[in-house]
Short mmCIF file of C-alpha atoms and ligand atoms in Angstrom, two decimals:
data_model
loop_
_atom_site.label_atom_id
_atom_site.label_comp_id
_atom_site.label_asym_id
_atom_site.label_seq_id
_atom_site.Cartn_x
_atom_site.Cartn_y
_atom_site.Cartn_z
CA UNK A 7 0.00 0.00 0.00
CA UNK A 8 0.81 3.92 -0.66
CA UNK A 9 1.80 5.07 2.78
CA UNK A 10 1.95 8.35 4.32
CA UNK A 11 4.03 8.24 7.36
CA UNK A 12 3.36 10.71 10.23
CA UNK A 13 5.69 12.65 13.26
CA UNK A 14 8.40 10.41 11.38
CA UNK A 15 11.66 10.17 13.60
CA UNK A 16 14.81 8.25 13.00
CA UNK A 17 13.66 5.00 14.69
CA UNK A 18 10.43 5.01 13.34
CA UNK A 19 12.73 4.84 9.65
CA UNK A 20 14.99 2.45 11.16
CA UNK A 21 12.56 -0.31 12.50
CA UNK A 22 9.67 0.25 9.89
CA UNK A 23 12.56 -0.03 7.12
CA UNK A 24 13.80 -3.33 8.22
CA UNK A 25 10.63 -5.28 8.94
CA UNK A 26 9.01 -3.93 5.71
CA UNK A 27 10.18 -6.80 4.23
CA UNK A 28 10.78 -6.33 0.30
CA UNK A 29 9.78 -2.84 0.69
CA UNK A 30 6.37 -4.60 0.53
CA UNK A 31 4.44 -1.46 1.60
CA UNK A 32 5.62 1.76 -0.09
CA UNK A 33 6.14 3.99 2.84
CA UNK A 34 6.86 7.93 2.39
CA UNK A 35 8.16 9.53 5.90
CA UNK A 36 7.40 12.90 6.57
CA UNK A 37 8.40 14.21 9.80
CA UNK A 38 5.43 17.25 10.08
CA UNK A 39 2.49 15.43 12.31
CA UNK A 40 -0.75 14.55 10.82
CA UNK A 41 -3.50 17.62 11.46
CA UNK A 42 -6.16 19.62 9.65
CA UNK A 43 -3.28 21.36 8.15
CA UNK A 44 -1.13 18.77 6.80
CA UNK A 45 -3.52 16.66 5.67
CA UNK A 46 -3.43 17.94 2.24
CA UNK A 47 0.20 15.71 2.24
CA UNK A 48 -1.79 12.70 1.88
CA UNK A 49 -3.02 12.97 -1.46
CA UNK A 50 -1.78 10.23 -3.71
CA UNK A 51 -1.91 7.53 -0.23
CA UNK A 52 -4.53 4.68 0.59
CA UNK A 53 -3.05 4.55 4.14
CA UNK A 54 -1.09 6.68 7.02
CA UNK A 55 0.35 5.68 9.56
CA UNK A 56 -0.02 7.72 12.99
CA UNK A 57 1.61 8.26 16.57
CA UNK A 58 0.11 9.31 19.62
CA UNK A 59 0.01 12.97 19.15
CA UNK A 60 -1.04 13.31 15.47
CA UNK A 61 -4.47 14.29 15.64
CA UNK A 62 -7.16 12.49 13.52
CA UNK A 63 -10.21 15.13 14.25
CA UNK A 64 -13.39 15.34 11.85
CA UNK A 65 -11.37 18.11 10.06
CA UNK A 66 -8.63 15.78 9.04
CA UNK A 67 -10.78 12.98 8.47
CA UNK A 68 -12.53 15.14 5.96
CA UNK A 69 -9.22 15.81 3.97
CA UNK A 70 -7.75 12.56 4.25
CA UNK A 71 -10.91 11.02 3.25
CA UNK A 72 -11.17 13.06 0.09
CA UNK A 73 -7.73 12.37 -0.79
CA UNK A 74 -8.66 8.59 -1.03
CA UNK A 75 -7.51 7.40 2.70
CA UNK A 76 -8.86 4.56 3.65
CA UNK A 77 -7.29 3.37 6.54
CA UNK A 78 -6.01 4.94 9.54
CA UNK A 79 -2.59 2.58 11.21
CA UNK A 80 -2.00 3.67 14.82
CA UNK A 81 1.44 2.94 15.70
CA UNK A 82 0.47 3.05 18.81
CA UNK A 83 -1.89 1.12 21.82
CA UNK A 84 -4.12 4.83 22.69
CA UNK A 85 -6.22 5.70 20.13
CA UNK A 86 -8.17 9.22 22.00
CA UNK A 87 -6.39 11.17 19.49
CA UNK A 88 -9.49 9.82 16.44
CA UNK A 89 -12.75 11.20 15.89
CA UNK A 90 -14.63 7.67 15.56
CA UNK A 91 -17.84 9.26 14.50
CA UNK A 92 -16.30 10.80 11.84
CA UNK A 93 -14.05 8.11 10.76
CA UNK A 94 -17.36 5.87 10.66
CA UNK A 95 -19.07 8.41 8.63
CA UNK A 96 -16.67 8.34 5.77
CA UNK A 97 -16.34 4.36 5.95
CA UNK A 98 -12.98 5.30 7.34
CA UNK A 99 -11.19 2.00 9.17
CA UNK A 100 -9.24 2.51 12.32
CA UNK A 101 -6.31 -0.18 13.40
CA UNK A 102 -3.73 0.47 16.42
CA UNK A 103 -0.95 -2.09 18.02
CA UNK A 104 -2.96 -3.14 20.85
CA UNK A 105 -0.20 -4.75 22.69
CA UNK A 106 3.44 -4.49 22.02
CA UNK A 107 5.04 -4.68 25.26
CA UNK A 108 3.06 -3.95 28.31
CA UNK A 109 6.46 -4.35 30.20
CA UNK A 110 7.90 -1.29 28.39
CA UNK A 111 5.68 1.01 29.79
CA UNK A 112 5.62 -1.15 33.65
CA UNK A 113 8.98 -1.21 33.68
CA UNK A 114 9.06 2.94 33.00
CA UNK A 115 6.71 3.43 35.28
CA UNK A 116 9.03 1.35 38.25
CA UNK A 117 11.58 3.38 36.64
CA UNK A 118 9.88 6.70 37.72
CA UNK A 119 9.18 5.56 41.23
CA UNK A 120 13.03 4.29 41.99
CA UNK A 121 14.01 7.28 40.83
CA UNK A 122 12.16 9.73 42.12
CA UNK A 123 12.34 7.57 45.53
CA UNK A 124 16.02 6.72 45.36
CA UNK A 125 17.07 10.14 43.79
CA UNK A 126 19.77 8.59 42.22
CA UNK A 127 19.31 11.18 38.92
CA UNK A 128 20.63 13.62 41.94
CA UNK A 129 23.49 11.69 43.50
CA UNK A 130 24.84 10.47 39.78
CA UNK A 131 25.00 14.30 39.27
CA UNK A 132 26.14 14.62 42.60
CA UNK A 133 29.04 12.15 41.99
CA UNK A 134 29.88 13.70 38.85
CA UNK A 135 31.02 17.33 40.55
CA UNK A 136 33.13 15.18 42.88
CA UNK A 137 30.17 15.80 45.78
CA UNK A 138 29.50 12.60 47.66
CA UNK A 139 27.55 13.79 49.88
CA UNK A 140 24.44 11.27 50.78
CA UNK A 141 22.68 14.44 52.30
CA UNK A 142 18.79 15.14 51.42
CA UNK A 143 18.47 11.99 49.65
CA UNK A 144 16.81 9.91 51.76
CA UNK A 145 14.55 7.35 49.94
CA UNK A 146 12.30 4.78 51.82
CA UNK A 147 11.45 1.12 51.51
CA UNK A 148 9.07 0.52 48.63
CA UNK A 149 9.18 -3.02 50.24
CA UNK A 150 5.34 -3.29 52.18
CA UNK A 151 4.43 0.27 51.17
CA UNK A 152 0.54 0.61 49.56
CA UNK A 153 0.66 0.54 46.04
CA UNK A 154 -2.76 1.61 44.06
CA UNK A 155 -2.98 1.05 40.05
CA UNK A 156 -5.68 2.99 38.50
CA UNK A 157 -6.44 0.68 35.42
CA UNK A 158 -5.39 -3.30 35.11
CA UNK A 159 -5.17 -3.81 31.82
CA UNK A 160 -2.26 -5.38 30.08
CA UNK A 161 0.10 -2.36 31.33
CA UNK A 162 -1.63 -2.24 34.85
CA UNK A 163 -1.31 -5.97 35.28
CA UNK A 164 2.26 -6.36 34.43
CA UNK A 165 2.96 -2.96 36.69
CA UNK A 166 0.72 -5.40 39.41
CA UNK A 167 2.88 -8.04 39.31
CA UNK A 168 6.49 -5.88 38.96
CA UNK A 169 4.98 -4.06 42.47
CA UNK A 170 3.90 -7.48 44.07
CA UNK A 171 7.75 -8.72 43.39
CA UNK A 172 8.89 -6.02 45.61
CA UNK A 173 6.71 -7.12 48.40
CA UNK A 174 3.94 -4.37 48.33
CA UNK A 175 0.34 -4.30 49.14
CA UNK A 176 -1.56 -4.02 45.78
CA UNK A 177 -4.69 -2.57 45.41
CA UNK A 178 -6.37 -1.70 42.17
CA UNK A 179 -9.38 0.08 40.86
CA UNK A 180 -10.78 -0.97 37.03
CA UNK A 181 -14.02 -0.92 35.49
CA UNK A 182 -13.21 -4.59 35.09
CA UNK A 183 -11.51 -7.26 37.47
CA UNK A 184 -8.94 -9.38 36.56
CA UNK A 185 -9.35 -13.04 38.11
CA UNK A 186 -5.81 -13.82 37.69
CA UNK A 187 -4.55 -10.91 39.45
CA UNK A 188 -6.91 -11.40 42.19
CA UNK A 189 -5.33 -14.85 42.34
CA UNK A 190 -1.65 -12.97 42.41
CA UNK A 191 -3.03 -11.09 45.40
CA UNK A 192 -4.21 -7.84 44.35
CA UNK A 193 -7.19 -6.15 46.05
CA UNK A 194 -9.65 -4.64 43.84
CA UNK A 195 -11.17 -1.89 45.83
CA UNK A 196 -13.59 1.24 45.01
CA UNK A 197 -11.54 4.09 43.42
CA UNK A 198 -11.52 6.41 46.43
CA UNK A 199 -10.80 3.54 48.86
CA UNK A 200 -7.57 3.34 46.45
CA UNK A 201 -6.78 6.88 46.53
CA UNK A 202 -7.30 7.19 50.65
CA UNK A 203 -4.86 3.73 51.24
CA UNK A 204 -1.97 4.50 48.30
CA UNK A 205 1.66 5.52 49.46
CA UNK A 206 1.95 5.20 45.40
CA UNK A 207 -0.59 5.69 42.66
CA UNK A 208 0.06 4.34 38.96
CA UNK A 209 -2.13 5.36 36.41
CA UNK A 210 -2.36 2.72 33.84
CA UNK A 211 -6.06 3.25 32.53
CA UNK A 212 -6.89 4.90 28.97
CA UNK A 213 -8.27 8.77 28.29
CA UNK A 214 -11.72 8.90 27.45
CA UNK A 215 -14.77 10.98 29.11
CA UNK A 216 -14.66 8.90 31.92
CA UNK A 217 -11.16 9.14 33.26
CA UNK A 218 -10.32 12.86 31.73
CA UNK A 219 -8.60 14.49 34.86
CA UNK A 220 -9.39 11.56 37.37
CA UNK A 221 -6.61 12.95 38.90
CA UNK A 222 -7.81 16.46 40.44
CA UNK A 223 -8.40 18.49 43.47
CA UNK A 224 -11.10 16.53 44.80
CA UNK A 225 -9.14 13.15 44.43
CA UNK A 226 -6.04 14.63 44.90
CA UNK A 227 -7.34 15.50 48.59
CA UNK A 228 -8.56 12.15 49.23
CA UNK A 229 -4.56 11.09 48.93
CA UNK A 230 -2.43 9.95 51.98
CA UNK A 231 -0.40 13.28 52.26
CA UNK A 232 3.16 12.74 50.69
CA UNK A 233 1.91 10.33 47.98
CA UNK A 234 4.01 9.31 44.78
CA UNK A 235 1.64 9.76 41.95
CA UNK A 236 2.92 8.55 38.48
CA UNK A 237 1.57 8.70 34.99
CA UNK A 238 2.32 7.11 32.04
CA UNK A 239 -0.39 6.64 30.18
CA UNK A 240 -2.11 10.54 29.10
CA UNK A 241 -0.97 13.38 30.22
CA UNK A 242 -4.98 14.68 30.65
CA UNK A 243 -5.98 12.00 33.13
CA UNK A 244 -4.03 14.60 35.59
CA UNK A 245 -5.12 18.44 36.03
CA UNK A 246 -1.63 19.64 36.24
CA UNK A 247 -2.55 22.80 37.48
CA UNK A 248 -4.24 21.27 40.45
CA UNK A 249 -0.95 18.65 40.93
CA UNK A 250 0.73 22.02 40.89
CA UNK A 251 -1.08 22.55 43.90
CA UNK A 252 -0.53 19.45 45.50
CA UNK A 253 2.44 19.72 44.80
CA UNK A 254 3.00 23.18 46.80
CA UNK A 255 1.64 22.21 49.21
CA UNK A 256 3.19 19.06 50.20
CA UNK A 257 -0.18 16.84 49.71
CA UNK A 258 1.39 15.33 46.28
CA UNK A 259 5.36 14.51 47.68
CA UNK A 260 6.37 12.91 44.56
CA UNK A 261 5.15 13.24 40.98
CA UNK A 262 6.53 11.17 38.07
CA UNK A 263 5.07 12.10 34.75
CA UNK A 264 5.81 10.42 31.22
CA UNK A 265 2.56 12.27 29.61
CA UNK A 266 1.43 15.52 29.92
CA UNK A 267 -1.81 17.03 28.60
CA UNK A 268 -0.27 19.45 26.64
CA UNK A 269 2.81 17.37 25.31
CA UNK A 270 1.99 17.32 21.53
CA UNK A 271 3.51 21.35 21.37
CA UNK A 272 6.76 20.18 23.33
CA UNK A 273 7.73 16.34 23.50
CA UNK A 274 9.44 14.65 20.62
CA UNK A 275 11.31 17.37 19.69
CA UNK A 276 14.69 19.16 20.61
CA UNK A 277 14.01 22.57 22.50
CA UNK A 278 16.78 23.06 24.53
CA UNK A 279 17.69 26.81 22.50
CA UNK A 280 13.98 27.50 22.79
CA UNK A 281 11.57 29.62 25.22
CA UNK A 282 8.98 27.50 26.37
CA UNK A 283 5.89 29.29 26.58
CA UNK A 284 4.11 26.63 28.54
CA UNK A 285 4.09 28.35 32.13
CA UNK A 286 2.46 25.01 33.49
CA UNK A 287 4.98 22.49 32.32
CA UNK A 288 7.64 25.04 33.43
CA UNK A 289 5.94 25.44 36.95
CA UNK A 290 6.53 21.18 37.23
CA UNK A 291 9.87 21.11 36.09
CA UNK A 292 10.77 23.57 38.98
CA UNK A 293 9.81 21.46 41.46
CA UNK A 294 12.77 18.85 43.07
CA UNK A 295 10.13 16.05 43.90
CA UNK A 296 8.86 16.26 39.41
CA UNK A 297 9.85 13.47 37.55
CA UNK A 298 9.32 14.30 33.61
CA UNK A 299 10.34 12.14 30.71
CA UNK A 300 9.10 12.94 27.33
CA UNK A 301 6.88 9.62 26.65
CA UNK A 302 9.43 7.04 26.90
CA UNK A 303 7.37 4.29 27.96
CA UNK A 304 7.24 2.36 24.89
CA UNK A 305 10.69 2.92 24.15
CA UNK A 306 12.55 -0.36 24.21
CA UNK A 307 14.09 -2.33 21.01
CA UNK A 308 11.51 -5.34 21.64
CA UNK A 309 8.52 -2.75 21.52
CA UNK A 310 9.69 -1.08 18.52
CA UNK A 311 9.91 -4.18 16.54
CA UNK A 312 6.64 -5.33 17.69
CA UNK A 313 4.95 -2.14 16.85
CA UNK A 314 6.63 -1.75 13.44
CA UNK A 315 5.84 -5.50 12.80
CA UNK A 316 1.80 -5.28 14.17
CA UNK A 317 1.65 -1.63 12.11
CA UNK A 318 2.86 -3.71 8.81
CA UNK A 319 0.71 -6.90 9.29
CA UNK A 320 -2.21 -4.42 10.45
CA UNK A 321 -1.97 -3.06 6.58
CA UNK A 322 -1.09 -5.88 4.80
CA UNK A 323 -4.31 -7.28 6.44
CA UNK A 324 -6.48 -4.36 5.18
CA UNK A 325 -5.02 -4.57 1.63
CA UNK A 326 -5.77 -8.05 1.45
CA UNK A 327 -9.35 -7.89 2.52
CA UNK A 328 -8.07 -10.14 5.30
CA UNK A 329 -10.28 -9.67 8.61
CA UNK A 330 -8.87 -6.52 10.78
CA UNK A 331 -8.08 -8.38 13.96
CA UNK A 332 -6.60 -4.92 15.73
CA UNK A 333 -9.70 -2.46 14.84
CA UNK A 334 -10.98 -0.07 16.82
CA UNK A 335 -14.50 -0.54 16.22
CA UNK A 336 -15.84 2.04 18.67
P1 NAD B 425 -5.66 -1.88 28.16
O1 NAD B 425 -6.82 -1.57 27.28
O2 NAD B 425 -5.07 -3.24 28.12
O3 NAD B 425 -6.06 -1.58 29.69
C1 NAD B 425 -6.76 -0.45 30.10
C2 NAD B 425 -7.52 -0.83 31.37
O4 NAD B 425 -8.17 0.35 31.84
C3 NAD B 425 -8.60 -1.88 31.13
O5 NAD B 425 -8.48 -2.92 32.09
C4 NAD B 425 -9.90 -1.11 31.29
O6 NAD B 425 -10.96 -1.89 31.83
C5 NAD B 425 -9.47 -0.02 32.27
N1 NAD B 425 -10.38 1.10 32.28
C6 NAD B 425 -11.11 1.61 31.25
N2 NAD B 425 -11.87 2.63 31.68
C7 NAD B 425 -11.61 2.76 33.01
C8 NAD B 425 -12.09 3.63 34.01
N3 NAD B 425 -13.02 4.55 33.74
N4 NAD B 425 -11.60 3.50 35.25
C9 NAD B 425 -10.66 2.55 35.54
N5 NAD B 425 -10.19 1.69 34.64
C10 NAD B 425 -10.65 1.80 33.39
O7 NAD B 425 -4.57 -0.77 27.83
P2 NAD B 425 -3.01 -0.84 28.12
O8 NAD B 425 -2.31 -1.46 26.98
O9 NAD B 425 -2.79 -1.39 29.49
O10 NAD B 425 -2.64 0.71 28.06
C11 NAD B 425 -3.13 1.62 29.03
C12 NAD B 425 -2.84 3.02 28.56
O11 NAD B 425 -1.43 3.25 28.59
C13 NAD B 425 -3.23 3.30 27.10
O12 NAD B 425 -4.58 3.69 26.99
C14 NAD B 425 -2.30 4.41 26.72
O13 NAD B 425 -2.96 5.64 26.96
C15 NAD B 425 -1.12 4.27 27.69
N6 NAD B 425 0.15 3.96 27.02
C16 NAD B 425 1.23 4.76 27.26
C17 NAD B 425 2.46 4.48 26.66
C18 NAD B 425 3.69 5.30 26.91
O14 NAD B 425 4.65 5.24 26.12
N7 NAD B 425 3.77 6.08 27.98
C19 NAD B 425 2.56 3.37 25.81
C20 NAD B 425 1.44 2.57 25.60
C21 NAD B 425 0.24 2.87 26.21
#
């Protein structure tokens, strides 16, 4: 198939290049993201291919639709950033990798919480300038602390079991229970039963109407005071203004972010000479107890082959008239 490739970066080439066996599909990269205002690129395709922060609206769906699009391949597991009504209305298909590697994004998310726990980003810059001082950088035992995962899906149940390995108290809060975790010995309990018992809250659940700022100043004042809150999977399941306040005022002690609500202006991109202009992501960075990485999660070598290799089959599937096993039918 003609492919236009969206928010293109060097990997994306790298990985989508060598499991395109044949050159099989016929992929053009372009590095712009896919919007209302680039659609126009995609005249000439039957296909793009999209990441989490292109943005699939009823605008673009009109262009891309007109321009002979058929199918829309999410490189990615989210898929909030599509306009289903309008995709449906233009016969438009929808496929995403559902699961590449849940552990990519557990093991980030552990990664966040050791970190911000064990400050060792501080005492590896500490060591650096010759300063081995152990001052300030107390951590504590993560060993039979009170861990609550919003969300037990495949992410939220391999996160269960990484935080059950370290010997913590699991409790979770889903819309649906997994028997095999229960079995594992997590504790389902009511979502503010989960926010009132946490030491450390995950997020692992998806954006949608439901779940949009879960995380705000009403549940953020149900928390244990001093909580580690961590999110990696959308940055608008948190009002960061109101973490911002939690965060000032001690309620929120830790905060380890991979998302942010605003990201798509600022994350996958180099603006180190730049001004940001975003006052709010600015305001977290201050802060000694914020954690930010730019949407890392996914980023390990076995998810970016399994992502490349599900995006590929996902179209080859379409073109063939084969049946879509990874739609998003909603
Ligand atoms: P999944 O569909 O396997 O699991 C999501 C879980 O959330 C399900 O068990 C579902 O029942 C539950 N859920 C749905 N609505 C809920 C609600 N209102 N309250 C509580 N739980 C609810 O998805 P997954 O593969 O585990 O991914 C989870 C999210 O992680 C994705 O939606 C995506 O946003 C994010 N993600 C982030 C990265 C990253 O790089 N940071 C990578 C992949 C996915």
């Amino acid at each position: 198939m003609k492919v236009a490739f969206f928010s293109t970066k060097s990997y994306d080439k790298e990985y989508f290049s060598r499991f395109n066996y044949d050159n099989f599909h016929e992929l053009t990269y372009f590095e712009v993201p896919l919007n209302h205002q680039t659609a126009s690129l995609t005249v000439g395709f039957e296909a793009v291919c999209v990441f989490v922060n292109d943005i699939i609206d009823d605008k673009t769906i009109e262009i891309i639709s007109a321009n002979g699009i058929k199918v829309v391949a999410l490189r990615c597991a989210g898929f909030n950033n599509v306009d289903f009504k309008a995709a449906k209305s233009t016969n438009l298909k929808v496929v995403r990798v559902p699961a590449y590697s849940p552990e990519s994004v557990a093991e980030h998310a552990t990664a966040l919480i050791l970190t911000l726990n064990r400050k060792t980003h501080k005492a590896y810059n500490r060591v650096r300038e010759g300063n081995f001082s152990i001052e300030n950088l107390t951590g504590f035992n993560l060993s039979g602390k009170t861990v609550g995962v919003i969300g037990t899906g495949l992410i939220g149940a391999s996160f269960c079991k990484i935080m059950l390995g370290f010997g913590c108290k699991v409790l979770a809060y889903d819309i649906q229970k997994s028997a095999d975790l229960i079995t594992k010995g997590v504790q389902y309990k009511n979502l503010d039963d989960v926010l009132i018992e946490s030491d450390v809250i995950s997020l692992h659940c998806p954006l949608n109407p439901e779940t949009a700022h879960i995380v705000n100043a009403g549940s953020i004042s149900k928390m244990k005071n001093g909580v580690m809150l961590i999110n990696t999977s959308r940055g608008a399941l948190i009002n960061a203004q109101d973490a911002i306040e939690g965060l000032k005022t001690g309620k929120i002690g830790y905060l380890g972010i991979d998302v942010y609500e605003q990201e798509a202006d600022l994350f996958f991109q180099d603006l180190s000479e730049s001004v940001i202009q975003d006052d709010v992501i600015a305001r977290l960075i201050s802060f000694p107890n914020v954690l930010i990485t730019g949407h890392l999660g996914f980023f390990t070598k076995e998810a970016l082959e399994e992502i490349a290799t599900i995006t590929l089959n996902n179209l080859s599937g379409f073109e063939s008239g084969r049946e879509l096993v990874n739609e998003i039918k909603s």
